[in-house]
Coordinates of N, CA and C in Angstrom, one line a residue:
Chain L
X1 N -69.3 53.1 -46.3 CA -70.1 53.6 -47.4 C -71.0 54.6 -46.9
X2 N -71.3 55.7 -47.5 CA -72.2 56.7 -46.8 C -73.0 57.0 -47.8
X3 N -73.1 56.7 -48.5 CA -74.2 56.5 -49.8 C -74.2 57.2 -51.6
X4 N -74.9 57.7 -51.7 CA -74.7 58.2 -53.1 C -74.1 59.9 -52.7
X5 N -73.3 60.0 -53.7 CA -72.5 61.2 -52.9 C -72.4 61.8 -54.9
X6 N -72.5 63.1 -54.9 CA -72.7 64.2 -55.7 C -71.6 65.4 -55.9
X7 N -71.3 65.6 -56.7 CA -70.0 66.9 -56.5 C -70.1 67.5 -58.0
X8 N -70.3 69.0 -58.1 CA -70.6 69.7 -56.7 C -71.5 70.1 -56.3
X9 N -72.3 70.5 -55.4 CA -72.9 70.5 -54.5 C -73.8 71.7 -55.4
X10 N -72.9 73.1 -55.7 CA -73.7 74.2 -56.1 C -72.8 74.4 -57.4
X11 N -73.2 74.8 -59.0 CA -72.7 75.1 -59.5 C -73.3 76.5 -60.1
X12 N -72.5 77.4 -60.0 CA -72.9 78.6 -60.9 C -72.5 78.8 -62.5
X13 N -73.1 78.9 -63.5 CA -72.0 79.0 -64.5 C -72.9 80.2 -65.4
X14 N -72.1 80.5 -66.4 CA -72.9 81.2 -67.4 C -73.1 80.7 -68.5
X15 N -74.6 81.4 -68.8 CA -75.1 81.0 -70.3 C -74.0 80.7 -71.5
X16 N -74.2 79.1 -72.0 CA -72.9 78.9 -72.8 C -72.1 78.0 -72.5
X17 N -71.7 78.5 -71.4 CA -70.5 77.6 -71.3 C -70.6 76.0 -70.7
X18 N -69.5 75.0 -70.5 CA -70.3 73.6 -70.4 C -70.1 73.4 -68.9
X19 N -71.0 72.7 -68.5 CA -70.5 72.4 -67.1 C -70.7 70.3 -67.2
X20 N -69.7 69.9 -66.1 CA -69.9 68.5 -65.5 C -70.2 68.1 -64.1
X21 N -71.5 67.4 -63.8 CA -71.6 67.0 -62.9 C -70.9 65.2 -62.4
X22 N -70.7 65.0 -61.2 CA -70.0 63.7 -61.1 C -71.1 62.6 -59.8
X23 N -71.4 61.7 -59.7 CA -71.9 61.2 -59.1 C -71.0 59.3 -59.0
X24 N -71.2 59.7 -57.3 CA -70.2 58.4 -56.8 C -71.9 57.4 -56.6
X25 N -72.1 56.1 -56.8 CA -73.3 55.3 -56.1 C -72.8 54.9 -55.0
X26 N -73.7 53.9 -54.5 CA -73.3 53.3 -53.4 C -72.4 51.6 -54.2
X27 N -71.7 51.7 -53.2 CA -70.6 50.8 -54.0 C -71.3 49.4 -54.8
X28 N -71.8 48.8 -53.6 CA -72.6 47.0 -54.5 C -74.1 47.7 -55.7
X29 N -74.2 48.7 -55.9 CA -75.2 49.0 -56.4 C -74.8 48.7 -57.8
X30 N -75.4 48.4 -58.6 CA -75.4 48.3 -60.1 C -75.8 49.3 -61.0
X31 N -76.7 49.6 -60.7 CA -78.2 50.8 -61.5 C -77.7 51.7 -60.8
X32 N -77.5 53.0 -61.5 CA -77.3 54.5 -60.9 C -78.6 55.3 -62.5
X33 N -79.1 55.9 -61.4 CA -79.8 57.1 -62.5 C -79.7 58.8 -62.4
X34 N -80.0 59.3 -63.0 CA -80.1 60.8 -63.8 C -81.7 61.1 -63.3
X35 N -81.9 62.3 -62.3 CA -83.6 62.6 -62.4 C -82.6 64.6 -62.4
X36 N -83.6 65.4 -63.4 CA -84.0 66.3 -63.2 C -84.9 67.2 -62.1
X37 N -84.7 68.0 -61.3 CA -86.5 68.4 -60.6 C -85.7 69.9 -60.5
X38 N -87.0 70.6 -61.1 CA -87.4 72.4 -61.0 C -88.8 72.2 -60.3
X39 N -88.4 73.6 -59.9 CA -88.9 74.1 -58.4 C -90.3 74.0 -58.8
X40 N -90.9 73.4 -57.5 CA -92.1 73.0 -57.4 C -93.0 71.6 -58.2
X41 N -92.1 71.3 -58.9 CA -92.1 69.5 -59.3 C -91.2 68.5 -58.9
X42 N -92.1 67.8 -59.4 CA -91.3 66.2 -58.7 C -90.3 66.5 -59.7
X43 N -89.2 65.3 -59.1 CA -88.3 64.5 -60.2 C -88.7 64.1 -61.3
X44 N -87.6 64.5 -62.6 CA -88.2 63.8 -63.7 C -87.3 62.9 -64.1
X45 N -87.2 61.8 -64.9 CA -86.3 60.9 -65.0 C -85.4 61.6 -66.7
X46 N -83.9 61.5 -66.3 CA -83.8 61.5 -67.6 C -82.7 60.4 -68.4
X47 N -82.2 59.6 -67.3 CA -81.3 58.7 -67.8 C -81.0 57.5 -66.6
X48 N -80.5 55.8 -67.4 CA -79.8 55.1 -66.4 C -79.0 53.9 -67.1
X49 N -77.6 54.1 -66.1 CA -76.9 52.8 -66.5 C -77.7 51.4 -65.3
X50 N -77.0 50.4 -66.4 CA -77.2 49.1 -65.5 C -75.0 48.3 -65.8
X51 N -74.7 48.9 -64.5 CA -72.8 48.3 -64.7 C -72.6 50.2 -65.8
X52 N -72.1 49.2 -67.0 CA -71.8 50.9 -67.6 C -72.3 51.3 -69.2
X53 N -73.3 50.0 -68.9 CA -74.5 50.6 -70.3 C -75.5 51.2 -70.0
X54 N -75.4 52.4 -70.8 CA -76.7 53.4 -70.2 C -77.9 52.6 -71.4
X55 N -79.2 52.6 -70.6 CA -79.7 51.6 -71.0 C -81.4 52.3 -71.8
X56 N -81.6 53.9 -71.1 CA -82.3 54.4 -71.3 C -82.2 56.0 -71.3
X57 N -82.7 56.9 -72.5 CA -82.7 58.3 -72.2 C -83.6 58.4 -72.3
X58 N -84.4 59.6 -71.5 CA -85.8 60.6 -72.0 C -85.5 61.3 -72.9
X59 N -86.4 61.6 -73.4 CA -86.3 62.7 -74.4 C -86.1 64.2 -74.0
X60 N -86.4 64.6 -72.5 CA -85.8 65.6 -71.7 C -84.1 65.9 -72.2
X61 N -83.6 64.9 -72.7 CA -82.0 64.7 -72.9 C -81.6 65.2 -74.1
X62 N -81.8 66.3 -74.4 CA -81.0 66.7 -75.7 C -80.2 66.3 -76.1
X63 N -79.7 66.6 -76.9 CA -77.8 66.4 -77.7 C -76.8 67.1 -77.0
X64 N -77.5 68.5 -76.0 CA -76.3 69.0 -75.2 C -76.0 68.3 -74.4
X65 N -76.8 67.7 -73.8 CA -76.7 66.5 -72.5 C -76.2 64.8 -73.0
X66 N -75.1 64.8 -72.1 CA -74.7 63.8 -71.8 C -73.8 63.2 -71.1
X67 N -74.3 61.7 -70.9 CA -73.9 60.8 -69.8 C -73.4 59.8 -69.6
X68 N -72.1 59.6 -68.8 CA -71.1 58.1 -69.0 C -71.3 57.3 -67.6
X69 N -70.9 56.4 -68.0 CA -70.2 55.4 -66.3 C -69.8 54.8 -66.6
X70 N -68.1 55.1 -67.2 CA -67.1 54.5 -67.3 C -66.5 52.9 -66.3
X71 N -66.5 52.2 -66.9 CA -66.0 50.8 -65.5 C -67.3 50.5 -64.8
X72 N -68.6 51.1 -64.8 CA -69.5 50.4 -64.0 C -69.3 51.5 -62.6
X73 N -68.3 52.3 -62.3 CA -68.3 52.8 -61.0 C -68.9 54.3 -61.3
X74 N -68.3 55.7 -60.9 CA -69.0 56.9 -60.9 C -69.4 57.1 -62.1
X75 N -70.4 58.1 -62.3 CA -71.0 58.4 -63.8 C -70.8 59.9 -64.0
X76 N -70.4 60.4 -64.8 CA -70.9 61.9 -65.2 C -71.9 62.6 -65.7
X77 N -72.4 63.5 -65.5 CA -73.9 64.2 -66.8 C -72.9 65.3 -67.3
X78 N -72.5 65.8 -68.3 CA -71.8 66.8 -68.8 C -73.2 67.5 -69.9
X79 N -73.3 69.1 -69.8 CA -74.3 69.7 -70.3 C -73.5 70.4 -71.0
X80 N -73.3 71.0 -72.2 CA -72.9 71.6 -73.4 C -73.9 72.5 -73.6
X81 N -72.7 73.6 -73.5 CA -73.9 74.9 -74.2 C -75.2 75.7 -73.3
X82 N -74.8 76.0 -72.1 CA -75.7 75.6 -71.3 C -76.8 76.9 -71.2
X83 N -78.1 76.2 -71.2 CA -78.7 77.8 -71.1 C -79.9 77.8 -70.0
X84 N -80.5 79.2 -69.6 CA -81.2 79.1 -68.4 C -82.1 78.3 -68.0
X85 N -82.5 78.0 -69.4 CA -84.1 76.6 -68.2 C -83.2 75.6 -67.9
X86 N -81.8 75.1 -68.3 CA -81.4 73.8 -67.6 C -81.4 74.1 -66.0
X87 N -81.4 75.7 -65.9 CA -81.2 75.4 -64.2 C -82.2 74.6 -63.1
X88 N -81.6 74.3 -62.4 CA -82.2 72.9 -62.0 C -81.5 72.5 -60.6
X89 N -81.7 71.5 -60.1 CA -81.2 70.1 -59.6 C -81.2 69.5 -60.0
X90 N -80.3 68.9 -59.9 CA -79.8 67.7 -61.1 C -79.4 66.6 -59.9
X91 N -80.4 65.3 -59.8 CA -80.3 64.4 -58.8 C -79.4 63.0 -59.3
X92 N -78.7 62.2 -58.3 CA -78.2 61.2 -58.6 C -78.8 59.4 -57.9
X93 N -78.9 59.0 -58.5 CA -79.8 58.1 -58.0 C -78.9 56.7 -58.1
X94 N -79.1 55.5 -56.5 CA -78.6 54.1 -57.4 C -79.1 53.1 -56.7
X95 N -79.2 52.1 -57.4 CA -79.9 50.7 -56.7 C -79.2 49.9 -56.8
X96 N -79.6 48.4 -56.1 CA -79.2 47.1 -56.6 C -79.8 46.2 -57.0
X97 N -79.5 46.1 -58.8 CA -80.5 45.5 -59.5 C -81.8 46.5 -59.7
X98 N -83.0 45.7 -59.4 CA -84.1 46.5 -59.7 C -84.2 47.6 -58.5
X99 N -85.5 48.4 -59.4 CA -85.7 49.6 -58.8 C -86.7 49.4 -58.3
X100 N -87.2 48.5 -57.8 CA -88.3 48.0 -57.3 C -88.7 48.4 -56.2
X101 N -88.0 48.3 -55.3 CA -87.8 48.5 -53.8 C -87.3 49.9 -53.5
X102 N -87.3 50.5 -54.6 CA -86.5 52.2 -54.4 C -85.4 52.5 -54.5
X103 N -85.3 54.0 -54.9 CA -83.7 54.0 -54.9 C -83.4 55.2 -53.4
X104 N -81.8 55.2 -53.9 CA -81.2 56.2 -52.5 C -80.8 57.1 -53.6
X105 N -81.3 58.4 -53.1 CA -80.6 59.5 -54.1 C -79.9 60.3 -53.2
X106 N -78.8 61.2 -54.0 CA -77.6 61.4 -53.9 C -78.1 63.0 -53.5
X107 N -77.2 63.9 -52.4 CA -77.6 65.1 -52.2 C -78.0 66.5 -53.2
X108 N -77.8 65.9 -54.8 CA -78.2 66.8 -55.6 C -76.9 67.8 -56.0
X109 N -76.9 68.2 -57.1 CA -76.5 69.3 -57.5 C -76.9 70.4 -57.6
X110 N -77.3 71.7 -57.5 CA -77.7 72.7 -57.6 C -77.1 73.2 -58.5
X111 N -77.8 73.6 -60.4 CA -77.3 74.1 -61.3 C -77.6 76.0 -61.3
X112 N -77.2 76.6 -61.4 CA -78.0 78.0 -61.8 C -76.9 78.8 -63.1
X113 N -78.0 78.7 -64.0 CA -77.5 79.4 -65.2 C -77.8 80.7 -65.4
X114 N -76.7 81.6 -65.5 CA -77.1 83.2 -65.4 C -76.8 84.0 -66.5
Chain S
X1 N -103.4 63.3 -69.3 CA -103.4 63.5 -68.1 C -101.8 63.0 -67.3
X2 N -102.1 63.4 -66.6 CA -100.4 63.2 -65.6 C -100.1 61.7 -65.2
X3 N -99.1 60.9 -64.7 CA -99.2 60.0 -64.8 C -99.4 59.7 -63.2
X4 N -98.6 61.0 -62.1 CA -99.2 60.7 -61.0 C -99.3 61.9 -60.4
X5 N -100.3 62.2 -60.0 CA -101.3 63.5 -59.4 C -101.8 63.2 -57.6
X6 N -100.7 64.3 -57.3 CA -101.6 64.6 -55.7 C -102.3 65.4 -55.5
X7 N -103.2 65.5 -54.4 CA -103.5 66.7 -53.8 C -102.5 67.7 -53.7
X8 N -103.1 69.2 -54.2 CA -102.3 70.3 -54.0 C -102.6 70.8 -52.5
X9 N -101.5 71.4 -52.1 CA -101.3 71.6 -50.8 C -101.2 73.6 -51.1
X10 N -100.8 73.9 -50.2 CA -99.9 73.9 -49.0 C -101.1 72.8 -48.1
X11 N -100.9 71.8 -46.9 CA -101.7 70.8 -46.0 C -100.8 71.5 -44.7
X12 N -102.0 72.1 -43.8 CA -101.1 72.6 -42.4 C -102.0 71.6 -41.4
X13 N -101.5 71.4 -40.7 CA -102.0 70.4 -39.6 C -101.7 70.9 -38.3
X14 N -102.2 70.5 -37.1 CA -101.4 71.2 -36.2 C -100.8 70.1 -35.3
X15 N -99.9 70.3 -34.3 CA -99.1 69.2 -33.9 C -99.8 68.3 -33.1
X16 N -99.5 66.8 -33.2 CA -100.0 65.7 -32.8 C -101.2 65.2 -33.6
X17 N -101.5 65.6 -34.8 CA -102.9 65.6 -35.4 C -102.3 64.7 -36.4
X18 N -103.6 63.9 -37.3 CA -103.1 63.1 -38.3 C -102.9 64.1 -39.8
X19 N -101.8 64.0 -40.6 CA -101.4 64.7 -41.7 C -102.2 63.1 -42.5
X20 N -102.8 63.7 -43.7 CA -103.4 62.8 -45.2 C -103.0 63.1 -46.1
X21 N -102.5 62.6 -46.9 CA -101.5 62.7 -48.1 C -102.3 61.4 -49.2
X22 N -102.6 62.2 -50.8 CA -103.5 61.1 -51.5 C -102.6 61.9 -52.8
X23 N -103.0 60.3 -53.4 CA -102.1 59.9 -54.7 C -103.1 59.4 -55.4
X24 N -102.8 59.3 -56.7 CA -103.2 59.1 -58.2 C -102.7 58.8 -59.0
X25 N -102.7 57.4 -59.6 CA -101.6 57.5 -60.9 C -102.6 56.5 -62.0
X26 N -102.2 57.3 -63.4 CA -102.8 56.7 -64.4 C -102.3 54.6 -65.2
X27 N -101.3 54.8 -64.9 CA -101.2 53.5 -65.6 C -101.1 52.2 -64.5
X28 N -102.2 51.3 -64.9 CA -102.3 50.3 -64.3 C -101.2 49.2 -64.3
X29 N -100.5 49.5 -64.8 CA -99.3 48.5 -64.9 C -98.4 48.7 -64.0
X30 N -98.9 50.1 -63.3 CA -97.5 50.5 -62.1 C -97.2 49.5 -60.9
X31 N -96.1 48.9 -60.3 CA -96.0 47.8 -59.9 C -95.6 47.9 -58.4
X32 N -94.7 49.2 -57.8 CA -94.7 50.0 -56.5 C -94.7 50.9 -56.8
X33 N -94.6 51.4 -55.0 CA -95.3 53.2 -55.2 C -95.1 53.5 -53.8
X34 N -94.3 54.3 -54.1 CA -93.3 55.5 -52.9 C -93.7 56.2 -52.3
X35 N -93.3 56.4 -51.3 CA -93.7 58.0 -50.5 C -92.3 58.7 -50.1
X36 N -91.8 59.6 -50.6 CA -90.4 60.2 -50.5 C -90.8 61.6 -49.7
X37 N -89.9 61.8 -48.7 CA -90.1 63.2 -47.7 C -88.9 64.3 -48.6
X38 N -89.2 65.1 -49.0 CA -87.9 66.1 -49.2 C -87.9 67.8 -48.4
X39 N -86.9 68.0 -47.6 CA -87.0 69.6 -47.1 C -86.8 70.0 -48.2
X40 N -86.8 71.5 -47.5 CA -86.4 72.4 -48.4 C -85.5 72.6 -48.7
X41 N -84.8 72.6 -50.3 CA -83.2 72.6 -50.4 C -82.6 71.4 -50.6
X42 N -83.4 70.3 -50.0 CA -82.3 68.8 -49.7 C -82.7 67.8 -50.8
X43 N -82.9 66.7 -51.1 CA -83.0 65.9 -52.4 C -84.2 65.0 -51.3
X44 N -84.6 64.1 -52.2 CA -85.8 63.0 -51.6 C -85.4 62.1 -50.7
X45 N -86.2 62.2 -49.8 CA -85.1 60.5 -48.6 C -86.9 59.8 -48.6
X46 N -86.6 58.5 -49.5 CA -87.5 57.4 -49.2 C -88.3 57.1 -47.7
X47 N -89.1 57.3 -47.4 CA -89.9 56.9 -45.9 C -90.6 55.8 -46.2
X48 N -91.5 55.6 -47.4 CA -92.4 53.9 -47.5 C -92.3 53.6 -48.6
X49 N -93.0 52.2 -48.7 CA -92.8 51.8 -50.5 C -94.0 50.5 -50.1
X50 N -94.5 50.4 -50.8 CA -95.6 49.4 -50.9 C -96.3 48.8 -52.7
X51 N -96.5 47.5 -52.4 CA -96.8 47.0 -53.5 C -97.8 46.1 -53.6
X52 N -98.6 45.9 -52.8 CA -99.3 45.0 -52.1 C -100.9 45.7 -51.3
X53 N -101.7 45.7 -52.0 CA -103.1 46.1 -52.1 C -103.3 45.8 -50.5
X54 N -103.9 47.1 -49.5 CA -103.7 47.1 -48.4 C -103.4 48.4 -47.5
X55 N -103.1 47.6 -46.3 CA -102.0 48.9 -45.7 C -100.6 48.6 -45.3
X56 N -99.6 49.7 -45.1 CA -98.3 49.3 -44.5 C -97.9 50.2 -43.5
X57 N -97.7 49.8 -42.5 CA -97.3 50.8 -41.2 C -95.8 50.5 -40.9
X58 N -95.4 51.7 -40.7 CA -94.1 51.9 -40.3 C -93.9 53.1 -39.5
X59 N -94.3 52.8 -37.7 CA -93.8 53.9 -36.9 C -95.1 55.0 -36.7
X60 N -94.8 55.9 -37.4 CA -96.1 56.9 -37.4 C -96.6 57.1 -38.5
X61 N -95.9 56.3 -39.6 CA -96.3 56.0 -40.8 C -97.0 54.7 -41.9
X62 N -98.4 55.4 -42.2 CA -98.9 54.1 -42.9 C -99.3 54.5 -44.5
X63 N -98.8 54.0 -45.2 CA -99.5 54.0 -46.8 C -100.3 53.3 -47.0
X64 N -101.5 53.3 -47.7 CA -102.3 52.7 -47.8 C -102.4 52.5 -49.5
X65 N -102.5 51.2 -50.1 CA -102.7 51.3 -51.6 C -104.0 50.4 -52.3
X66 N -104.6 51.0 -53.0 CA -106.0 50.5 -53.5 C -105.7 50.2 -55.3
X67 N -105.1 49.3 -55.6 CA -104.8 48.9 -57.3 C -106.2 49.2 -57.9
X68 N -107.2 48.8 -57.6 CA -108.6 49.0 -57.9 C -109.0 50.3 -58.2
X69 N -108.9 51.4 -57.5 CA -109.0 52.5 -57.5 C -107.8 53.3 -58.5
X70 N -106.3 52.7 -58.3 CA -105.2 53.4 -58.1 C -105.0 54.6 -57.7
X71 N -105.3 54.4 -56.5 CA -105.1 55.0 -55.1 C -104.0 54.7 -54.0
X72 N -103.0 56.0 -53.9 CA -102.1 55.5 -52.6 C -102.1 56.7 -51.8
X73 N -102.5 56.4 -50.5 CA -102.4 57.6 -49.8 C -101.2 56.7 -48.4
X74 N -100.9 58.3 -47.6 CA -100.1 58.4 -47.0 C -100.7 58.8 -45.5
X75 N -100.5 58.5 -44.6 CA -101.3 58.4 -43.1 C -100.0 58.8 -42.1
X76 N -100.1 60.6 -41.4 CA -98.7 60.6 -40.7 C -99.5 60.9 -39.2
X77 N -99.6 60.6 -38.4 CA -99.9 60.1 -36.9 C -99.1 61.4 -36.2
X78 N -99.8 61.8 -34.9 CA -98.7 62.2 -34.2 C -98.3 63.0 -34.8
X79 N -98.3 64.1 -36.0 CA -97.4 64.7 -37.1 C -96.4 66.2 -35.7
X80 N -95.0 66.2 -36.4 CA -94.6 66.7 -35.4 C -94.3 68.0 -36.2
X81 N -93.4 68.7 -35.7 CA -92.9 70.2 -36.6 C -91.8 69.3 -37.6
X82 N -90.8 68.3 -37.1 CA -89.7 67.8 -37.9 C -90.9 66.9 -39.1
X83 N -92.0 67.1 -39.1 CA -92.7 66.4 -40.6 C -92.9 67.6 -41.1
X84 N -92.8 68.8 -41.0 CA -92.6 69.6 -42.2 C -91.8 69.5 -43.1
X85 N -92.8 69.3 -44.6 CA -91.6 68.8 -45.4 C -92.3 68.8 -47.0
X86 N -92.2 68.9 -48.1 CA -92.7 68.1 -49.4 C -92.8 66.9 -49.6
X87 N -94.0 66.0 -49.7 CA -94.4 64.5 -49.4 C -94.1 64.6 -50.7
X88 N -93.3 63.4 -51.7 CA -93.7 63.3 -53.2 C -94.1 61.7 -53.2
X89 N -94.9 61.5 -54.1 CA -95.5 60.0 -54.1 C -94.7 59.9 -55.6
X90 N -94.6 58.8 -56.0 CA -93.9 58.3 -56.7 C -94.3 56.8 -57.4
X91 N -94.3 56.5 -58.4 CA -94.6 55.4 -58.8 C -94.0 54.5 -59.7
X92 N -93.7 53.3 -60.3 CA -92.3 52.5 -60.8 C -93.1 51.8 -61.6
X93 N -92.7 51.9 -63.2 CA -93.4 51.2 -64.4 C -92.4 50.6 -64.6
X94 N -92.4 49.3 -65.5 CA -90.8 48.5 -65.4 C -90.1 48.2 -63.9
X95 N -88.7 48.8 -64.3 CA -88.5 48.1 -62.8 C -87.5 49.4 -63.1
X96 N -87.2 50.3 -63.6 CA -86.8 51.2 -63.1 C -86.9 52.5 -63.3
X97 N -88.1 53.0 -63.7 CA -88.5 54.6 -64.4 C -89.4 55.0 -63.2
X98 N -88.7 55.9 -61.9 CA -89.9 56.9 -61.3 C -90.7 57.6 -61.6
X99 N -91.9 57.7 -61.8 CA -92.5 58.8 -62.0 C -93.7 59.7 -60.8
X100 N -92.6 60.5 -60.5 CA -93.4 61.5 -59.3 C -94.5 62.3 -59.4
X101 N -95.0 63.1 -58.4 CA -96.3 63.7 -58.7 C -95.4 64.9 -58.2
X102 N -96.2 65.8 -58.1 CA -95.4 67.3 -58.1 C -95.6 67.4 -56.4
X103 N -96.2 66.6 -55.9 CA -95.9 67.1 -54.3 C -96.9 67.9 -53.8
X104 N -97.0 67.3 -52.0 CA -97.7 68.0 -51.3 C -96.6 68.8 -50.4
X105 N -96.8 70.1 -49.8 CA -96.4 70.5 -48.9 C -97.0 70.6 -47.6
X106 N -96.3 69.9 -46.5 CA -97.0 69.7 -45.2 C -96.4 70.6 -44.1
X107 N -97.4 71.2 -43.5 CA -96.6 72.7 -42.7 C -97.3 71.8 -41.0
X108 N -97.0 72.0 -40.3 CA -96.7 71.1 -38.5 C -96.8 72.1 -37.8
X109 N -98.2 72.9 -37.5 CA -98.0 73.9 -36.6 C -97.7 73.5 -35.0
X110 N -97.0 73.9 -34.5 CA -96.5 74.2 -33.1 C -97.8 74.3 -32.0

């Protein structure tokens, strides 16, 4: 297991069109989350499954945005329509059970909308 | 107001000197509270976590947390050039919503 793993790494796309990101957890983990962070802030939270009920959205999450975890294993964020302020990192996060103790996040996506 | 507020940085220290790192968070309900290192470019890698009014050492690292206050600061010893880095403190309402502070940047002069 090498941990929470992210793909792809850098996405470039243009204004409009949709992009999907894919995040693997770490295997016995249950909880995988969704954090946002633009430059020079922390992470913001914007979603999480527990198995493959997403259990929570921010309101950060528009209607372009959205997110599965099919079977309880990898999850997707797929963004519709995409336009410049979504550019971002787009982080992957996952625990076991509670978040109590922290999570392991995943090496990020790099979005840039041009 | 923010829910967790650091000190703004840039914090340059010079090498072998102690780096201080201070936190703030508004809601007394918060139950732990993180200290995450991130380079530049790379995603957050956890260093401490404490829940427990006190201190916690780990290595060259100690957090310190005051519920009373709601106060967590961060204590780096020794600070080398590899602790250059964005400290984010972080904090956990429920048992699974983080909510970070926008970060200190700590520069490790040579």
């Amino acid at each position: 297991d090498t941990g929470v793993s992210q793909n792809p790494r850098h996405k470039i796309t243009k204004r409009g069109q949709n992009v999907t990101f894919r995040c693997d957890p770490i295997s016995e983990h249950n909880r995988l989350y969704w954090y946002r962070q633009t430059l020079g802030q922390g992470p913001e939270f914007l979603t999480y499954f527990q198995n493959e009920a997403q259990l929570e959205k921010s309101r950060l999450l528009s209607d372009r945005f959205s997110a599965e975890r099919p079977k309880g294993s990898f999850s997707t964020l797929e963004i519709q329509r995409t336009e410049q302020g979504d550019s971002a990192m787009y982080l992957c996060a996952s625990s076991f059970e509670s978040g109590l103790y922290g999570y392991t996040f995943g090496s990020g996506t790099r979005l840039t909308v041009v | 107001q923010k829910e967790v507020e650091q000190n703004s940085g840039p914090l340059s220290v010079p090498e072998g000197a102690i780096a201080s790192l201070n936190c703030t968070y508004s809601d007394r309900g918060s139950q732990s509270f993180f200290w995450y290192r991130q380079y530049s470019g790379k995603s957050p890698e956890l260093i401490m976590f404490i829940y427990s009014n006190g201190d916690k050492e780990d290595g060259r690292f100690t957090a310190q947390l005051n519920k009373a206050s709601q106060y967590v600061s961060l204590l780096i010893r020794d600070s080398q050039p590899s602790d250059s880095a964005t400290y984010l403190c972080a904090v956990i309402l429920n048992d699974y919503k983080l909510s970070f502070g926008a970060g200190t940047t700590v520069t490790v002069r040579a």
